[in-house]
CSV table of C-alpha atoms in Angstrom, one decimal:
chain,number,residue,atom,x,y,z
P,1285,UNK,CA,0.0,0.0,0.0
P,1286,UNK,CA,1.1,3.1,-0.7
P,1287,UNK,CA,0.0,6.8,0.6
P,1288,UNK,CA,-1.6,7.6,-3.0
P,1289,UNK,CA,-5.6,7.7,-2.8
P,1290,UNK,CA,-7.0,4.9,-4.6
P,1291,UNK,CA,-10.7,4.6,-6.4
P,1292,UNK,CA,-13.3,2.0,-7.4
P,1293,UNK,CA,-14.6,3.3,-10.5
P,1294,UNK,CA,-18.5,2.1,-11.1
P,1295,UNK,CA,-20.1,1.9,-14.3
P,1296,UNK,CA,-23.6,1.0,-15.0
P,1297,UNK,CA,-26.0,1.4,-18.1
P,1298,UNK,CA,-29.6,0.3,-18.7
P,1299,UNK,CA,-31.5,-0.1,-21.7
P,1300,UNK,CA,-35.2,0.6,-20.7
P,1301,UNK,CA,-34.9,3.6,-18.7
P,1302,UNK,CA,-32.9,6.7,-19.7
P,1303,UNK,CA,-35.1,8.2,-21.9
P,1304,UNK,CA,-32.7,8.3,-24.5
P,1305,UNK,CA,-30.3,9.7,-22.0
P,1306,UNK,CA,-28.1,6.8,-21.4
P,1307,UNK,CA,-24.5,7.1,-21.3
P,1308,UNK,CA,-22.0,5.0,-22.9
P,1309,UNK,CA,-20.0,2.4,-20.9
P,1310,UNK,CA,-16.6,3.9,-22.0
P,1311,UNK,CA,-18.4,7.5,-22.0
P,1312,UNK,CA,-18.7,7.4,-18.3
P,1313,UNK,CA,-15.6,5.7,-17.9
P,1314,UNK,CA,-13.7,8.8,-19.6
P,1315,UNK,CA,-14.9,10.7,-17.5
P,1316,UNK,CA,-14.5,9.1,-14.4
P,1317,UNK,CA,-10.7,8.4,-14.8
P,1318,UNK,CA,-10.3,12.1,-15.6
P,1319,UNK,CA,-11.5,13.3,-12.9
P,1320,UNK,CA,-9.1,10.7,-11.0
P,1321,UNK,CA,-6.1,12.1,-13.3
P,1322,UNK,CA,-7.0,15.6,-12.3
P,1323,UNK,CA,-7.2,14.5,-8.5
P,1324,UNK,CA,-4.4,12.6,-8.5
P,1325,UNK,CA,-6.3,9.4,-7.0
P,1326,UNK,CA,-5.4,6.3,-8.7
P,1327,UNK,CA,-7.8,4.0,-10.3
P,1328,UNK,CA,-7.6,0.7,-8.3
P,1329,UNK,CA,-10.5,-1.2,-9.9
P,1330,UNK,CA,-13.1,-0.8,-12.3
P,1331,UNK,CA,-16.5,-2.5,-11.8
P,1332,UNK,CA,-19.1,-2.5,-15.0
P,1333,UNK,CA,-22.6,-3.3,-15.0
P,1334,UNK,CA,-24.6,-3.3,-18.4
P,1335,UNK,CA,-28.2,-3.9,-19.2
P,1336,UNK,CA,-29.3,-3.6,-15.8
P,1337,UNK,CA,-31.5,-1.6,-13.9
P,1338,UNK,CA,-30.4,0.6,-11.1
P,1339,UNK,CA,-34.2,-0.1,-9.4
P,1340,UNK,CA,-32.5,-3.9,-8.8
P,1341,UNK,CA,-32.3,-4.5,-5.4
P,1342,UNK,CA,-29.1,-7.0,-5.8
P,1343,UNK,CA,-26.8,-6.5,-8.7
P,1344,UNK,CA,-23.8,-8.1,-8.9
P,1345,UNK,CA,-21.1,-6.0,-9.8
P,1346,UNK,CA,-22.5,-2.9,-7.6
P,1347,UNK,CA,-22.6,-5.4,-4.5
P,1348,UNK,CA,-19.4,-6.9,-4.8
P,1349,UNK,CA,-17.9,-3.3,-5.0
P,1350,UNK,CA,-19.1,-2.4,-1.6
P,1351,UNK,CA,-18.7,-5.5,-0.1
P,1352,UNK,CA,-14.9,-4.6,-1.2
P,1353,UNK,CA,-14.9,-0.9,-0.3
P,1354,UNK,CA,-15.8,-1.6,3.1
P,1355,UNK,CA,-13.6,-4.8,3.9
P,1356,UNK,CA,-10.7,-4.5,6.2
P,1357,UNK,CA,-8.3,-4.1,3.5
P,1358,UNK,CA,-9.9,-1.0,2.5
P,1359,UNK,CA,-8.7,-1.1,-0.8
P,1360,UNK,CA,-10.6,2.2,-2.6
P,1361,UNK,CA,-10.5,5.2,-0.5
P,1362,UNK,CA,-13.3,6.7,-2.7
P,1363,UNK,CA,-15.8,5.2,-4.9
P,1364,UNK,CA,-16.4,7.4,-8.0
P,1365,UNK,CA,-20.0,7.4,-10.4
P,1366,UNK,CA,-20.0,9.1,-13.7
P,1367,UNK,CA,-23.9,10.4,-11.9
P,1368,UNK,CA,-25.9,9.3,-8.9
P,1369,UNK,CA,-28.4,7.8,-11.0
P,1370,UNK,CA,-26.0,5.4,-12.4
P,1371,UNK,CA,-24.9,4.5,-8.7
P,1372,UNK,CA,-28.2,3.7,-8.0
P,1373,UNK,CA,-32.2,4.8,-8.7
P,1374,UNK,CA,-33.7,3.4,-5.4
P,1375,UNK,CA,-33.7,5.7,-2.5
P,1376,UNK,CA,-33.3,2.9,0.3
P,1377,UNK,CA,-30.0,1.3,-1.6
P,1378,UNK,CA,-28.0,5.2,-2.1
P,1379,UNK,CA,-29.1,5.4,1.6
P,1380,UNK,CA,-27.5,2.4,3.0
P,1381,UNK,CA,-25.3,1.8,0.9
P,1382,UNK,CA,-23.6,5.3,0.9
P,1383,UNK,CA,-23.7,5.4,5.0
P,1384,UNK,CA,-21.9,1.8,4.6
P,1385,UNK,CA,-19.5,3.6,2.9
P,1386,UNK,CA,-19.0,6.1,4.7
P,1387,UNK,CA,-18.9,3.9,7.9
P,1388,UNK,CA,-15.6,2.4,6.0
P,1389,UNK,CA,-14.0,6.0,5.6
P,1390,UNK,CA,-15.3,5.9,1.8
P,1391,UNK,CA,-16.0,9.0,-0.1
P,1392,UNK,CA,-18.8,8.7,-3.1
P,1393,UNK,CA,-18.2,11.4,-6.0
P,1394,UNK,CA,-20.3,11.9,-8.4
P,1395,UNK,CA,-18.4,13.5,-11.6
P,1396,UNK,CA,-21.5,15.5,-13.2
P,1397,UNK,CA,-23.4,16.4,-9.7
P,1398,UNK,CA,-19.8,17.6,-8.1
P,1399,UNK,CA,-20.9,17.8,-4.4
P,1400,UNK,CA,-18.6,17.8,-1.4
P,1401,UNK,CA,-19.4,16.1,2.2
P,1402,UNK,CA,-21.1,19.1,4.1
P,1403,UNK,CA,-24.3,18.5,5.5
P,1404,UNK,CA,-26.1,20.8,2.8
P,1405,UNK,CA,-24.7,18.5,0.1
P,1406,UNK,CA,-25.6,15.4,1.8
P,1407,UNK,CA,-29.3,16.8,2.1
P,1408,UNK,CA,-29.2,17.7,-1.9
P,1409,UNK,CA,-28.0,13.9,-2.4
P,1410,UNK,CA,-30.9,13.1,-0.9
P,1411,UNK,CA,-33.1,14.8,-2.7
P,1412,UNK,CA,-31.4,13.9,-5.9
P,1413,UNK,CA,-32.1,10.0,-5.0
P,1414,UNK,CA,-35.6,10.7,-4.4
P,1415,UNK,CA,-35.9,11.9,-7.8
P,1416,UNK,CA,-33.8,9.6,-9.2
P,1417,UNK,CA,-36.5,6.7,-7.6
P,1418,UNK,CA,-39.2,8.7,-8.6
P,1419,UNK,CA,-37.8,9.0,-12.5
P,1420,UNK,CA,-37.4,5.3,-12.4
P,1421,UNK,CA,-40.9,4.7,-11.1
P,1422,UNK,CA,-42.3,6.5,-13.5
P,1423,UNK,CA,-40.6,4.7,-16.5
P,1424,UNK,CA,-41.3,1.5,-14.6
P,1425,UNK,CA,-45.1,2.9,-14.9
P,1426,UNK,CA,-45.1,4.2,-18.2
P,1427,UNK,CA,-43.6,1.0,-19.6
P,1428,UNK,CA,-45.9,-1.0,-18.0
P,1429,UNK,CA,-48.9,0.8,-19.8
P,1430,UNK,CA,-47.0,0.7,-23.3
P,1431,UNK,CA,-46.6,-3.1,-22.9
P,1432,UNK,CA,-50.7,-3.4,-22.3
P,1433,UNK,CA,-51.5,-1.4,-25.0
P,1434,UNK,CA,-49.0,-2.8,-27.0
P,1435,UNK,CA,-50.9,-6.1,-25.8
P,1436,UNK,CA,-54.3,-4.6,-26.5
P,1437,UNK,CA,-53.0,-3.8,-29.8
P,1438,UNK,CA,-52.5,-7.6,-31.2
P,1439,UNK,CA,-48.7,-7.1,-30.9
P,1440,UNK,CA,-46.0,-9.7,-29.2
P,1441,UNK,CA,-44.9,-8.0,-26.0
P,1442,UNK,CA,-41.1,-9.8,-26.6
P,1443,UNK,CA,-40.2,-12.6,-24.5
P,1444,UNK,CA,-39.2,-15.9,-25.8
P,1445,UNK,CA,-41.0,-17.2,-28.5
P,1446,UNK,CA,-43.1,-19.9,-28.6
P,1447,UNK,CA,-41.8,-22.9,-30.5
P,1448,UNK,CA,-43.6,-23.2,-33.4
P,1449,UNK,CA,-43.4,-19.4,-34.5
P,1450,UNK,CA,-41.1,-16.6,-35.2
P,1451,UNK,CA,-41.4,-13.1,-34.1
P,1452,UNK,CA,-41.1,-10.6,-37.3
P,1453,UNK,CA,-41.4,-6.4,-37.2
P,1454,UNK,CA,-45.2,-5.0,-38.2
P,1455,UNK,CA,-44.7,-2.0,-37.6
P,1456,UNK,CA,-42.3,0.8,-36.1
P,1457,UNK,CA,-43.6,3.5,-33.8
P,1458,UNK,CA,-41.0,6.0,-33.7
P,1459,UNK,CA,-38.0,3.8,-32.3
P,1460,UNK,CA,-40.3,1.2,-31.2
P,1461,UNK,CA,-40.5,-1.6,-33.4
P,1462,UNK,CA,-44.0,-3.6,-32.7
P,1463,UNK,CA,-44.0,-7.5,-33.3
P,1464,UNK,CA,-46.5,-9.9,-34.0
P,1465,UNK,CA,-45.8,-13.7,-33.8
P,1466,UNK,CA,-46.4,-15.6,-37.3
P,1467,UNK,CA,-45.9,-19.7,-37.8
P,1468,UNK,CA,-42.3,-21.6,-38.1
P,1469,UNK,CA,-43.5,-24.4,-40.9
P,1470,UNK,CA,-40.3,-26.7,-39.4
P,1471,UNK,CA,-41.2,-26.0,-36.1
P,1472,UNK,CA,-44.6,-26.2,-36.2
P,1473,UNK,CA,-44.1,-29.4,-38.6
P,1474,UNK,CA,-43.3,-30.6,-35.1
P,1475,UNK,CA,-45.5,-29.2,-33.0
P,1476,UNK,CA,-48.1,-31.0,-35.1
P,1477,UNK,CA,-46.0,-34.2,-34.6
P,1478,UNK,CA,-46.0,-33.8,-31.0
P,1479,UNK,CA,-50.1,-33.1,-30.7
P,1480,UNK,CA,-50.7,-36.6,-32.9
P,1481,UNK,CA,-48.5,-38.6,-30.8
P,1482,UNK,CA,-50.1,-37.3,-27.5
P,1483,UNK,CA,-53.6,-37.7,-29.1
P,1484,UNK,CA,-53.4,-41.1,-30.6
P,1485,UNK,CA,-49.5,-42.4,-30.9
P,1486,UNK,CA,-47.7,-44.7,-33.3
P,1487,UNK,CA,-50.8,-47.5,-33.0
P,1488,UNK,CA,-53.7,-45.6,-31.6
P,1489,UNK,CA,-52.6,-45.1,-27.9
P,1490,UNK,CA,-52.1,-41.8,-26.7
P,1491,UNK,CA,-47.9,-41.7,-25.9
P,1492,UNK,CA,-47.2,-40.0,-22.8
P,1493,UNK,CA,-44.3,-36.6,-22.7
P,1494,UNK,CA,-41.1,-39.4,-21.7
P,1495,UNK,CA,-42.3,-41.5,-24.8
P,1496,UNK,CA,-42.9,-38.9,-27.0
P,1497,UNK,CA,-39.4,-37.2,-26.1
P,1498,UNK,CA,-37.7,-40.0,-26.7
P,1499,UNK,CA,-39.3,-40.7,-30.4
P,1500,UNK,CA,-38.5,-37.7,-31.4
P,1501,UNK,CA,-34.7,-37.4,-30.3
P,1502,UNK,CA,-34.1,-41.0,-31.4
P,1503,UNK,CA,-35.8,-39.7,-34.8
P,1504,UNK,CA,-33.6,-36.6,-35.1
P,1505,UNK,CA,-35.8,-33.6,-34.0
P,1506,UNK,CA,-34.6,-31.2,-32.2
P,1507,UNK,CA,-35.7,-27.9,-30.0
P,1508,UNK,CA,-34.2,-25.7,-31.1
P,1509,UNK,CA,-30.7,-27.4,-31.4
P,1510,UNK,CA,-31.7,-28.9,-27.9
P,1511,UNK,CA,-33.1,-32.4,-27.2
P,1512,UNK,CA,-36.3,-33.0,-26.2
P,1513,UNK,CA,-37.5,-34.0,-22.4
P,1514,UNK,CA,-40.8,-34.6,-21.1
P,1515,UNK,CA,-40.9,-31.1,-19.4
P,1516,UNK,CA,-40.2,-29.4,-22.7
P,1517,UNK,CA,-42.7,-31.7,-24.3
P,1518,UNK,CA,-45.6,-31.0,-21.5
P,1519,UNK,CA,-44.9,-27.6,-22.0
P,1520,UNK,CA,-45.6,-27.4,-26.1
P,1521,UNK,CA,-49.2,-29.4,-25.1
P,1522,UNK,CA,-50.4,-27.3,-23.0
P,1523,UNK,CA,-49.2,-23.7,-25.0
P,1524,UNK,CA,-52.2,-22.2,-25.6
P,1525,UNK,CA,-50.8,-19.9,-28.4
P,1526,UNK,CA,-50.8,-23.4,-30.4
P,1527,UNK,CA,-54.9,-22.5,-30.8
P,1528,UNK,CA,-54.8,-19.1,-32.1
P,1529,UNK,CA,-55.0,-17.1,-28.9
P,1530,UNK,CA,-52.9,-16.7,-25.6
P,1531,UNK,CA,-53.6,-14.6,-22.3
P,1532,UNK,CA,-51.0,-11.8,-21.9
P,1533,UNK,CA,-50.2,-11.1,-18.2
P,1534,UNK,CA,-48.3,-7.7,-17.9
P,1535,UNK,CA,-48.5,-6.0,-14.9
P,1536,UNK,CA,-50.6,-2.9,-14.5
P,1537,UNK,CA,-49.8,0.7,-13.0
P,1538,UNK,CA,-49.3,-0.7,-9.6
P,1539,UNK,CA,-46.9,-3.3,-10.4
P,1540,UNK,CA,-49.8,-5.8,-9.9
P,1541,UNK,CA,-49.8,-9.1,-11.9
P,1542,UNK,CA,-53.7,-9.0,-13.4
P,1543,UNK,CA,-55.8,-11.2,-12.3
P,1544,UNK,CA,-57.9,-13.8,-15.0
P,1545,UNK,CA,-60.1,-11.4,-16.4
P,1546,UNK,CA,-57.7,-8.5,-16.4
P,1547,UNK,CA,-55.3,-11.0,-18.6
P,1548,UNK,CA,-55.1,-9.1,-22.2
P,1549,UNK,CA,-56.3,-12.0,-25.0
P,1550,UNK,CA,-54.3,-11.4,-27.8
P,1551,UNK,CA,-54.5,-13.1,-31.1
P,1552,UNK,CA,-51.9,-15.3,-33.2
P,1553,UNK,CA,-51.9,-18.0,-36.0
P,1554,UNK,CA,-53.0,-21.1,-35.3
P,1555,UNK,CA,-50.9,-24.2,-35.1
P,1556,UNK,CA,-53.3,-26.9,-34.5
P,1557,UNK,CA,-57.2,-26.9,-33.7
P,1558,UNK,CA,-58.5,-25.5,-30.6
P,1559,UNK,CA,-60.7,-28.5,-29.4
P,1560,UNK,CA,-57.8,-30.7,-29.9
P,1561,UNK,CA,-55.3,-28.5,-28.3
P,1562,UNK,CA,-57.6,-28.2,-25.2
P,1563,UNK,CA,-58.1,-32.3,-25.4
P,1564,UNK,CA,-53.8,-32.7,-25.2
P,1565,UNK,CA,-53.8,-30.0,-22.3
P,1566,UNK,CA,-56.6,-31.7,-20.2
């Protein structure tokens, strides 16, 4: 060790809520190491989270960081954030987190907010993390209701997509592109496989998900690359999207997973008749 101040550098960027004010990995970094250069605090360790949200209660790289910053060793003497809102955008985690640091002899500097350790500035970072929640909230609410009415809509809210179709761009809404699912023919060659076998098998005898896995591996199908089991299996007879329909469940306003008749029915090609596909489920 040496008498020269030493920083943990944290980098963090989300796709879904910077309003199109989202700095760049190495854009943050830049500036972080030049205000280290100008301060003449060497860079000890950088720590880089991307694609994840700063609402997260646990993320990985950001916990491991403090976990450090605050171990014996004390290997950082201040932890430096290109903004607060990349440090975090929950109230609760800049709270404890920060007074952890603190606790450790760790200073937090934010490069674009600038603020030293006085109490007025400690009350302003305070206020800033409330708004930085409150942002977050807000795009956590205003997605929700773009998913629903995206739902509403007849569009594929994203996700993985069923075997048995392919996800292809209808339409763009300003940088949005909207999806709708239309059918595989090789995958749905197989879903259509699956549905005999499960309705009357090689000699008239419904097969069960374990047979039918193992027919069609030892026959060469595939999911996907993947081999079959019977939990994939179970899973393809009873999709409902296989009938032409399935129940979208995004959450509402309030977070809140809808319940049955709040579910959004939206529409898709169908794969295989719906009173057969509700026979295989059952």
């Amino acid at each position: 060790m040496t008498d020269t101040r030493r920083a943990f550098i944290y980098l963090r960027v989300s796709n879904d809520d910077e309003g199109g004010n989202n700095a760049s990995s190495a854009a943050q970094e830049a500036a972080c190491r030049a205000l280290c250069e100008r301060d003449g605090i060497a860079v000890a360790e950088v720590f880089e989270e991307l694609n994840v949200s700063g609402r997260k209660l646990q993320r990985k790289q950001f916990d491991r960081m403090i976990a450090l910053a605050t171990s014996p060793s004390r290997p950082a003497h201040v932890v430096v954030v290109y903004a607060l809102n990349r440090f975090t955008r929950r109230l609760l985690t800049q709270v404890t987190a920060e007074h952890k640091l603190t606790e450790a002899g760790v200073r937090l500097i934010s490069v674009t907010e600038g603020m030293g350790d006085d109490p007025n500035s400690k009350m302003m970072r305070g206020f800033i993390a409330v708004m930085n929640e409150k942002y977050a909230n807000d795009a956590a609410t205003f997605t929700c209701r773009d998913r629903r009415g995206n739902a509403r809509a007849g569009n594929w809210n994203g996700g993985v997509v069923p075997f048995g179709y392919t996800a292809y761009v209808a339409s763009v809404d300003g940088r949005k592109e909207r999806k709708k699912l239309a059918v595989h023919e090789g995958e749905a060659v197989v879903v259509r496989l699956i549905v005999h076998l499960a309705c009357v098998g090689l000699t008239g005898q419904p097969m069960g998900t374990r047979a039918i896995a193992k027919y069609l591996n030892d026959n060469g199908y595939t999911l996907r690359g993947r081999k079959f089991h019977n939990s994939n299996v179970d899973g393809i007879l009873t999709r409902e999207h296989y009938a032409g329909s399935y129940r979208d469940r995004t959450r509402d306003d309030r977070g809140v997973v809808p319940n049955f008749a709040d579910e959004i029915v939206g529409e898709c090609p169908k794969i295989s008749e719906p009173d057969v596909v509700a026979r295989v489920a059952a």
